[in-house]
PDB file of C-alpha atoms and ligand atoms in Angstrom:
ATOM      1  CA  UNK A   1     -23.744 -14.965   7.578  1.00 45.00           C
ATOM      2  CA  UNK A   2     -20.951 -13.216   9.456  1.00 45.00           C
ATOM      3  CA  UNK A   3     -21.630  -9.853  11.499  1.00 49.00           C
ATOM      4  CA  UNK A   4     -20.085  -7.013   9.069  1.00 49.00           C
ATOM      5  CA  UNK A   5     -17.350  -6.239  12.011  1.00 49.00           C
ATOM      6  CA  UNK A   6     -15.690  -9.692  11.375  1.00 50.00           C
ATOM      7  CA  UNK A   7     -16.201 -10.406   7.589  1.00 58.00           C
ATOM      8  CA  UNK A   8     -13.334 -11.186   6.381  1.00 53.00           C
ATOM      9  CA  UNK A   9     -12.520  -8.090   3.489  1.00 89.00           C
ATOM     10  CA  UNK A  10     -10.002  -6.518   1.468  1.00 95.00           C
ATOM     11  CA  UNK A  11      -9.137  -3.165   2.237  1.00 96.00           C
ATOM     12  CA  UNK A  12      -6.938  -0.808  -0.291  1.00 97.00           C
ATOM     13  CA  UNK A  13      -4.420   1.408   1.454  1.00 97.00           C
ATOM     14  CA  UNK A  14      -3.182   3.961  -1.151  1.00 95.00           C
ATOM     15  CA  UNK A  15      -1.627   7.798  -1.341  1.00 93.00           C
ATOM     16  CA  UNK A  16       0.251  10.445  -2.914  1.00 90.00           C
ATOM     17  CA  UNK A  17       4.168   9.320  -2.604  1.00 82.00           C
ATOM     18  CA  UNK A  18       6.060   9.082   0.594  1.00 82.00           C
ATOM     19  CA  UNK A  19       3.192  10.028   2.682  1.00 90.00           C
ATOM     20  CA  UNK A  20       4.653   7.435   5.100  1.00 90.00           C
ATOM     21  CA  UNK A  21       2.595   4.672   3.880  1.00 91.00           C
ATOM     22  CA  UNK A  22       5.743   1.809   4.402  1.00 86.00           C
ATOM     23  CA  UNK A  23       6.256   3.407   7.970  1.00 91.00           C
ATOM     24  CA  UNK A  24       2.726   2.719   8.599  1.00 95.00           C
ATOM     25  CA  UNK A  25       2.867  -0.756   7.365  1.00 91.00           C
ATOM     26  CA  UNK A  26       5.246  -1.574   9.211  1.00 89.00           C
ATOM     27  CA  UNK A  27       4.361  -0.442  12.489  1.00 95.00           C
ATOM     28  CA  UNK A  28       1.015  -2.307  11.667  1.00 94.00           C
ATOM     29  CA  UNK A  29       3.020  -5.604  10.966  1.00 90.00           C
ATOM     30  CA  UNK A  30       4.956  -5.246  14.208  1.00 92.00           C
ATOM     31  CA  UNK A  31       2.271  -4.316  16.912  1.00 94.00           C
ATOM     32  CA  UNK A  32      -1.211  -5.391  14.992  1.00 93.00           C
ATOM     33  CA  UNK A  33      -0.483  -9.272  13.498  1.00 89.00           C
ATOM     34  CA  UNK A  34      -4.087  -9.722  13.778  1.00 88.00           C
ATOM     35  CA  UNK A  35      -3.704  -7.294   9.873  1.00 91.00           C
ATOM     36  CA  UNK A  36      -2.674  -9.871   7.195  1.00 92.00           C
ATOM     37  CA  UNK A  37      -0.663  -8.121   4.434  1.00 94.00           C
ATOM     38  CA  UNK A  38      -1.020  -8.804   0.790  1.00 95.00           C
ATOM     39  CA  UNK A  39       3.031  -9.194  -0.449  1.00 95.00           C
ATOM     40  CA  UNK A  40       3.308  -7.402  -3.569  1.00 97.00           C
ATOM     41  CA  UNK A  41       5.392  -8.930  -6.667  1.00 98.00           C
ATOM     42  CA  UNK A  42       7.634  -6.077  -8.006  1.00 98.00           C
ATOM     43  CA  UNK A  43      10.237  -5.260 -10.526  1.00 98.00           C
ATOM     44  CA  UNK A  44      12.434  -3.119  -8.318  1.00 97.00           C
ATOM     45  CA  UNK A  45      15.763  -4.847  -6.756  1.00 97.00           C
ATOM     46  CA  UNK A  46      15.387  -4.753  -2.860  1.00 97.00           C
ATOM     47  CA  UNK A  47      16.624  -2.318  -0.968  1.00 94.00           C
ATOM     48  CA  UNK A  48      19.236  -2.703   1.974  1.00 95.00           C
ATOM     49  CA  UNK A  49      16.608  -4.991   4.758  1.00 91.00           C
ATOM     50  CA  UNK A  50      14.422  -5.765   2.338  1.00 92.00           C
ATOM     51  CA  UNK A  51      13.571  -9.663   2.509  1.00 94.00           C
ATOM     52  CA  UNK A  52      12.297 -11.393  -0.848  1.00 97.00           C
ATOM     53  CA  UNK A  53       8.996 -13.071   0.402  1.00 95.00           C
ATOM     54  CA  UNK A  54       8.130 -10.355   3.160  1.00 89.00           C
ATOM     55  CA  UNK A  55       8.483  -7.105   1.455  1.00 89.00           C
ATOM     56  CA  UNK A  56       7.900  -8.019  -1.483  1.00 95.00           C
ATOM     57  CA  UNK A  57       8.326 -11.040  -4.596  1.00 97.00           C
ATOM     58  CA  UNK A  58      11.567  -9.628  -6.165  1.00 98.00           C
ATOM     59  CA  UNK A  59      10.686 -11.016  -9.603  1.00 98.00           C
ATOM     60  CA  UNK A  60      12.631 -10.246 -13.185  1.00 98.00           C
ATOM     61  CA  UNK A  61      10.654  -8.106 -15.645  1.00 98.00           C
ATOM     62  CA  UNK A  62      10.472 -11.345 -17.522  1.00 98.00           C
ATOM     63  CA  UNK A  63       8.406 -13.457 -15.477  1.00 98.00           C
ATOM     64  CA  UNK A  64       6.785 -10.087 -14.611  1.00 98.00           C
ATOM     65  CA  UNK A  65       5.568 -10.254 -17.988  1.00 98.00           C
ATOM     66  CA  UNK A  66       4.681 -14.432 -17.467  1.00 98.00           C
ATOM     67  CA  UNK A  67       2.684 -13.155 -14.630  1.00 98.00           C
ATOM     68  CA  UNK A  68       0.484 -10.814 -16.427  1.00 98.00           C
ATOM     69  CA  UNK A  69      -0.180 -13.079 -19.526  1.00 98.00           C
ATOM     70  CA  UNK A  70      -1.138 -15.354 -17.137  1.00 98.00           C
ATOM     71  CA  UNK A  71      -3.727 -13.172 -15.692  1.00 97.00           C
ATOM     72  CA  UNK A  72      -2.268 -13.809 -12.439  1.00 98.00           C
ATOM     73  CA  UNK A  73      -2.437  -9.816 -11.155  1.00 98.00           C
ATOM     74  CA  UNK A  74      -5.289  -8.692  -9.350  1.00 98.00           C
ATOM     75  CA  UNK A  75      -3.744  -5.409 -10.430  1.00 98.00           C
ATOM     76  CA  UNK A  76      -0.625  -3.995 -11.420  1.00 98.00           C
ATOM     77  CA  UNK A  77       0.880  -0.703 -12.213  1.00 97.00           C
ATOM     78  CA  UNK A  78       4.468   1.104 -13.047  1.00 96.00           C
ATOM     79  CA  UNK A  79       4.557   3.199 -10.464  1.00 89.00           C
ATOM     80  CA  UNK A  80       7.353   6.760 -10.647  1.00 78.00           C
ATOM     81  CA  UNK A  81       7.461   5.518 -14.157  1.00 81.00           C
ATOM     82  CA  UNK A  82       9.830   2.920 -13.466  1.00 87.00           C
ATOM     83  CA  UNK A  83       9.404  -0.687 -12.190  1.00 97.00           C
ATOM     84  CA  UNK A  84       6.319  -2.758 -11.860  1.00 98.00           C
ATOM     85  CA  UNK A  85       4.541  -3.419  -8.755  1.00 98.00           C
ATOM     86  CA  UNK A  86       1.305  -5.986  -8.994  1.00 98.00           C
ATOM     87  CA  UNK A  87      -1.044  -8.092  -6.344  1.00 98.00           C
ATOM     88  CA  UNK A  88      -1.572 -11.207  -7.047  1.00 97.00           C
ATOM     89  CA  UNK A  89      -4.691 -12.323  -7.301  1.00 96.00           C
ATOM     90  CA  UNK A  90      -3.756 -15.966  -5.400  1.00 96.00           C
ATOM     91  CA  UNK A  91      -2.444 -14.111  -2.437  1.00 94.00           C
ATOM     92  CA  UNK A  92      -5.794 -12.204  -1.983  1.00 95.00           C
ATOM     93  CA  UNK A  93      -7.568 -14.497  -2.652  1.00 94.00           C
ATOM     94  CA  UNK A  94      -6.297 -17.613  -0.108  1.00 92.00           C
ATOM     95  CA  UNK A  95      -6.046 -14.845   2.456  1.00 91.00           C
ATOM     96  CA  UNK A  96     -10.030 -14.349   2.514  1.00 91.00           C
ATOM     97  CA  UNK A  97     -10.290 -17.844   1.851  1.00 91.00           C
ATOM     98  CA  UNK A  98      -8.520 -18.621   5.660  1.00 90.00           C
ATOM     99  CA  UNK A  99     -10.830 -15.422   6.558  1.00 87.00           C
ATOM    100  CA  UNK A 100      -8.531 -13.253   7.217  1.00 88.00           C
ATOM    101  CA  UNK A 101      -8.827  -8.876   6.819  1.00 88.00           C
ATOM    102  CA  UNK A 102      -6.179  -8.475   3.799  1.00 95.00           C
ATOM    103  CA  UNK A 103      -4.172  -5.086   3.464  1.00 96.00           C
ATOM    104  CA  UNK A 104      -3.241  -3.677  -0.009  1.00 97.00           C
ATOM    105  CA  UNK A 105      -0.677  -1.049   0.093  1.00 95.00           C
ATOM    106  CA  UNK A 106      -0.690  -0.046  -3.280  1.00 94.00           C
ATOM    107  CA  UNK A 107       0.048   2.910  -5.887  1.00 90.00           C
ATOM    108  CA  UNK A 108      -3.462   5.146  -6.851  1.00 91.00           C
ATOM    109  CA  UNK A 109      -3.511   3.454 -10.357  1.00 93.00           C
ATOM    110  CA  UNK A 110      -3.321   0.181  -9.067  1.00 96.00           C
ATOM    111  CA  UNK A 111      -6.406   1.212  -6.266  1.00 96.00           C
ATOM    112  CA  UNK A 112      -8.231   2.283  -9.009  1.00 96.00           C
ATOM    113  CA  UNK A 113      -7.767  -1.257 -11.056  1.00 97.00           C
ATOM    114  CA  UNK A 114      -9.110  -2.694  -7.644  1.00 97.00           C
ATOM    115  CA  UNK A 115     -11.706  -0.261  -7.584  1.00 95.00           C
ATOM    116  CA  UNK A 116     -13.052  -1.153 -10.929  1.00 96.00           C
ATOM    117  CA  UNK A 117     -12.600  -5.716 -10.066  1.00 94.00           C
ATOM    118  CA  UNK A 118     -13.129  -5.493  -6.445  1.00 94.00           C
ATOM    119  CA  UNK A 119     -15.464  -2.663  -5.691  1.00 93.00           C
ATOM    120  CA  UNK A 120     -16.839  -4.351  -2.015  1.00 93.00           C
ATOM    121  CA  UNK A 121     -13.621  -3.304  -1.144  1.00 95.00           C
ATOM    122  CA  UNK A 122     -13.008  -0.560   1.267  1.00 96.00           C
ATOM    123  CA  UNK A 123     -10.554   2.335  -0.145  1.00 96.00           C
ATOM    124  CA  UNK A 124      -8.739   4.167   1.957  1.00 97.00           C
ATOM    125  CA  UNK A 125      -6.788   6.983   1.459  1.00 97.00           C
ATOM    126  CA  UNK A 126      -3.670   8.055   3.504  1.00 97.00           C
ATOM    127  CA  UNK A 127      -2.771  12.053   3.709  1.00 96.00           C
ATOM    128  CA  UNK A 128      -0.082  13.883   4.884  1.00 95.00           C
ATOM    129  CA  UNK A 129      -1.148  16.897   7.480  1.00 94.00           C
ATOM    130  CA  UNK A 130      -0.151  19.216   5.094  1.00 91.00           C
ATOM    131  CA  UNK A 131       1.621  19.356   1.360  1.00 86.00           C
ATOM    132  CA  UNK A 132       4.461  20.904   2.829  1.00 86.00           C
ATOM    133  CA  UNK A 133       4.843  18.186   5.518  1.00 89.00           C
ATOM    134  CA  UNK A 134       4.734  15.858   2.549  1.00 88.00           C
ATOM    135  CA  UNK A 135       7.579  17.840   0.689  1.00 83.00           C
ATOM    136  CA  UNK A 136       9.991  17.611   4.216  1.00 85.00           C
ATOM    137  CA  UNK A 137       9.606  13.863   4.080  1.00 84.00           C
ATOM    138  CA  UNK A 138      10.223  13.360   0.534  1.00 78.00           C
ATOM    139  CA  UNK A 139      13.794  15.489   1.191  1.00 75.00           C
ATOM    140  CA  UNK A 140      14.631  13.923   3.903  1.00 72.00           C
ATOM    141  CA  UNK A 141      13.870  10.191   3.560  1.00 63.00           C
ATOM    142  CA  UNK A 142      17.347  10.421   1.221  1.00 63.00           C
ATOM    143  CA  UNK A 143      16.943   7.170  -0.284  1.00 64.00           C
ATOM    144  CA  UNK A 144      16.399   8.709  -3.794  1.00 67.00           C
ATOM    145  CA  UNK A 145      18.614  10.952  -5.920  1.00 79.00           C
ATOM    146  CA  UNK A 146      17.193  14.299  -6.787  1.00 82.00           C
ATOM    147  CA  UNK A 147      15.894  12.837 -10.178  1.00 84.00           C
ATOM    148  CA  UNK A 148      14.248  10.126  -8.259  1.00 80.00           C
ATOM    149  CA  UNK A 149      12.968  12.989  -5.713  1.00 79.00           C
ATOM    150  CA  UNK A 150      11.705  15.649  -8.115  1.00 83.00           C
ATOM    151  CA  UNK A 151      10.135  12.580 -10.159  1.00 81.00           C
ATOM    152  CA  UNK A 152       8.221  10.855  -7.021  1.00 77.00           C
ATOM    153  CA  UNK A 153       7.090  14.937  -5.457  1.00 82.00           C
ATOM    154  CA  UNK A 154       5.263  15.429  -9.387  1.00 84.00           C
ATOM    155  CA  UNK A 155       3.698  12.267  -8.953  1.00 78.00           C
ATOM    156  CA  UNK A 156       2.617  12.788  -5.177  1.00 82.00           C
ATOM    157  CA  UNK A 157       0.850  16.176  -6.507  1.00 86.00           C
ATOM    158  CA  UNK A 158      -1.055  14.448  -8.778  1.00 85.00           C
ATOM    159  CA  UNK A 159      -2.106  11.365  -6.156  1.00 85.00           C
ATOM    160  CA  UNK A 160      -3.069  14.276  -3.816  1.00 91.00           C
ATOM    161  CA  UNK A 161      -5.857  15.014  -5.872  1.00 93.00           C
ATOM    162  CA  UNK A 162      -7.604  11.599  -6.138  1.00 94.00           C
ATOM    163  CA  UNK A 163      -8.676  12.025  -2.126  1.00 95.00           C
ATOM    164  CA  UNK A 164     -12.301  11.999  -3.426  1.00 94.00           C
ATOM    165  CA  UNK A 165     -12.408   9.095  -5.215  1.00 95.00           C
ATOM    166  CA  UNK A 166     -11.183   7.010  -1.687  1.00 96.00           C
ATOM    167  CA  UNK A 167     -14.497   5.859   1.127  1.00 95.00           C
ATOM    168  CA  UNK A 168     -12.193   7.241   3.622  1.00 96.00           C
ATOM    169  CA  UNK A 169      -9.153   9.449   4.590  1.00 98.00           C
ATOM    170  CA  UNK A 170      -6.895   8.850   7.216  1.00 98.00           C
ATOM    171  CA  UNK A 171      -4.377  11.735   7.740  1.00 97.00           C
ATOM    172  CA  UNK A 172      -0.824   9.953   8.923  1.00 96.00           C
ATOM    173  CA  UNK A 173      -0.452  12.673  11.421  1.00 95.00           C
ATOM    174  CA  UNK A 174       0.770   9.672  14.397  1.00 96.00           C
ATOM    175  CA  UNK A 175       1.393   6.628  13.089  1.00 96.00           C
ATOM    176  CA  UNK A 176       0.070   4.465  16.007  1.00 96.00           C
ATOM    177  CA  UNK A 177      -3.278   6.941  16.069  1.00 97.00           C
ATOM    178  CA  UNK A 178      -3.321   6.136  12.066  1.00 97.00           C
ATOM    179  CA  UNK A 179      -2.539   2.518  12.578  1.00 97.00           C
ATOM    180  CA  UNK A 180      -5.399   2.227  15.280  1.00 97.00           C
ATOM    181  CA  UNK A 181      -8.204   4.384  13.130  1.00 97.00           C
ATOM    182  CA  UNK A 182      -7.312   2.197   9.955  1.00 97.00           C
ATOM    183  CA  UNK A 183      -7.663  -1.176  11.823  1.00 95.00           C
ATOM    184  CA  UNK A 184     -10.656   0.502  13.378  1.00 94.00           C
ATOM    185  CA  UNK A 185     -11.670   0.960   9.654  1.00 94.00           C
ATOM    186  CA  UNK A 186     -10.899  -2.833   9.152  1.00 93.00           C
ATOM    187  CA  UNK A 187     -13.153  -3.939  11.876  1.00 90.00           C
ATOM    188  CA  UNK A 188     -10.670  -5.195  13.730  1.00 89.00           C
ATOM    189  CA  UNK A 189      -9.965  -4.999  17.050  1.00 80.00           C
ATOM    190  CA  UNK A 190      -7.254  -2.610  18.739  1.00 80.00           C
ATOM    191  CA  UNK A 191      -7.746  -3.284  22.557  1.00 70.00           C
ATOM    192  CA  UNK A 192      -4.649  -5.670  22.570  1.00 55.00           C
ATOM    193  CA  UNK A 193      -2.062  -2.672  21.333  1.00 57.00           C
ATOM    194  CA  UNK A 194       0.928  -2.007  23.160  1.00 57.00           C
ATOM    195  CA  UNK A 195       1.507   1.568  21.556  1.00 54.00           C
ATOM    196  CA  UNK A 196       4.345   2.392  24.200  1.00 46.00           C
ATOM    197  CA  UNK A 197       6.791  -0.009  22.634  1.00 45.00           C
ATOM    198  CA  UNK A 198       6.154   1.779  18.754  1.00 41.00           C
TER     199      UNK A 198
HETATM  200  P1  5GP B   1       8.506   1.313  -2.876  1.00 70.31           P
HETATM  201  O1  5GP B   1       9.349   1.075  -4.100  1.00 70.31           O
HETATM  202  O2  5GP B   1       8.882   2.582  -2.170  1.00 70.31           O
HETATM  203  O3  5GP B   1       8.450   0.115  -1.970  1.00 70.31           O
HETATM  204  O4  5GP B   1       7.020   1.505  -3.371  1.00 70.31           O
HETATM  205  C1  5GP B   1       6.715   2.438  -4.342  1.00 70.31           C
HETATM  206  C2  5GP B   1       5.218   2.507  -4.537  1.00 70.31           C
HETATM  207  O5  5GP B   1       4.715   1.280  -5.080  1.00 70.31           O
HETATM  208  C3  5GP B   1       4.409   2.774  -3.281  1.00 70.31           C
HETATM  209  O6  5GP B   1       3.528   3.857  -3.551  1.00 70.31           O
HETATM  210  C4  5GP B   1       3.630   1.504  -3.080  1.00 70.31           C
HETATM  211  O7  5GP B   1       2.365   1.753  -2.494  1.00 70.31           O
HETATM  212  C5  5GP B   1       3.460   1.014  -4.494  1.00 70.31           C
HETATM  213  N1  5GP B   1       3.155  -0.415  -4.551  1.00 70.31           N
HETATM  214  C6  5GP B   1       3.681  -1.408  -3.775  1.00 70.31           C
HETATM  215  N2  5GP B   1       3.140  -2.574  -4.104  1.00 70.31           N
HETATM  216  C7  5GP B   1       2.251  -2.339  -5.093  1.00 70.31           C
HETATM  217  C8  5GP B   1       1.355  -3.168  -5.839  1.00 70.31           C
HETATM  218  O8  5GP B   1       1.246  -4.372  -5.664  1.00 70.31           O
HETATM  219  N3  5GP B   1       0.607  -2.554  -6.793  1.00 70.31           N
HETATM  220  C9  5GP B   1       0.666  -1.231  -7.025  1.00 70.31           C
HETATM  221  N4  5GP B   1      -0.134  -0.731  -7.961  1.00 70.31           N
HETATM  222  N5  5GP B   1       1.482  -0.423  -6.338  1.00 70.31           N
HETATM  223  C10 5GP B   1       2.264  -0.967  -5.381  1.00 70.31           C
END
């Protein structure tokens, strides 16, 4: 049997809305490759950047629907009340199988479906340093309207509230300090981070 520091594990990254959870992701996929990422199947058209196969499986709502007859999800969720968003149970799944540490950035419904299938997994929750913190990033990220806005800050209010139910909280105060501390939370090791180029 493996030490615990290097068996391989799934670890469940959610909280409340625009805490900066897709910053944080990404700064872990550019400086930390040694994190694998579980690519979500979603629903929602891609936004400007967005690659289908690396941000996510840009799928129709029809073969969304395939999918979950198919059992296929690990979990899935409508997340803002809009489009879908699931993990597919293959991509978790081959990803311990090679032995890697997998990374589900998911919505808090979709944590607690994990939760409930998966519950060795390790559940971590994300917070911003302060509500109104979270507030001044929801205005300003500007990729919403102010439906989409006022929709996504009611949900985040509710999210904020499930801390308890996570193992652990991480509050995205830096995102290379977060980065490190969830990796540290991963097991995984941080000496080979070049923060200076974040
Ligand atoms: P966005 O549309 O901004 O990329 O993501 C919106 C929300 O969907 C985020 O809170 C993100 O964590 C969540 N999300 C992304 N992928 C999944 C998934 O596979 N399952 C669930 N339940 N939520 C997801």
């Amino acid at each position: 049997m493996q030490p615990p520091s290097t068996r391989p594990r799934v670890t469940v990254l959610a909280g409340p809305t625009s805490v900066g959870k897709s910053t944080l992701s990404r700064h872990i996929r550019t400086h930390y490759p040694q994190v694998h990422f579980s690519v979500s199947a979603t629903t929602r058209p891609p936004r400007p950047g967005e690659h289908d196969g690396v941000d996510y499986h840009f799928i129709s709502p029809e073969r969304f629907d395939e999918l979950i007859k198919a059992e296929a999800f690990l979990e899935w969720a409508t997340v803002h009340g809009r489009h879908r968003y699931g993990t597919l149970r293959s991509t978790v799944e081959q990803a311990l199988t090679e032995g890697k540490h997998v990374l589900l950035e998911i919505d808090l419904q979709g944590a607690r479906q994990v939760r409930q299938r998966m519950p060795e997994a390790q559940f971590v929750f994300l917070a911003p340093p302060s509500f109104e913190d979270l507030v001044a990033r929801l205005t300003h990220r500007g990729t919403e309207d102010e439906e989409e806005r006022r929709r996504r800050l009611e949900t985040a209010k509710i999210e904020l509230q499930a801390e308890s139910e996570f193992d652990v909280t991480i509050i995205n105060d830096d995102v290379d300090r977060a980065a490190r501390e969830l990796l540290a939370r991963m097991g995984l090791d941080v000496t080979n981070a070049d923060p200076a180029t974040t």
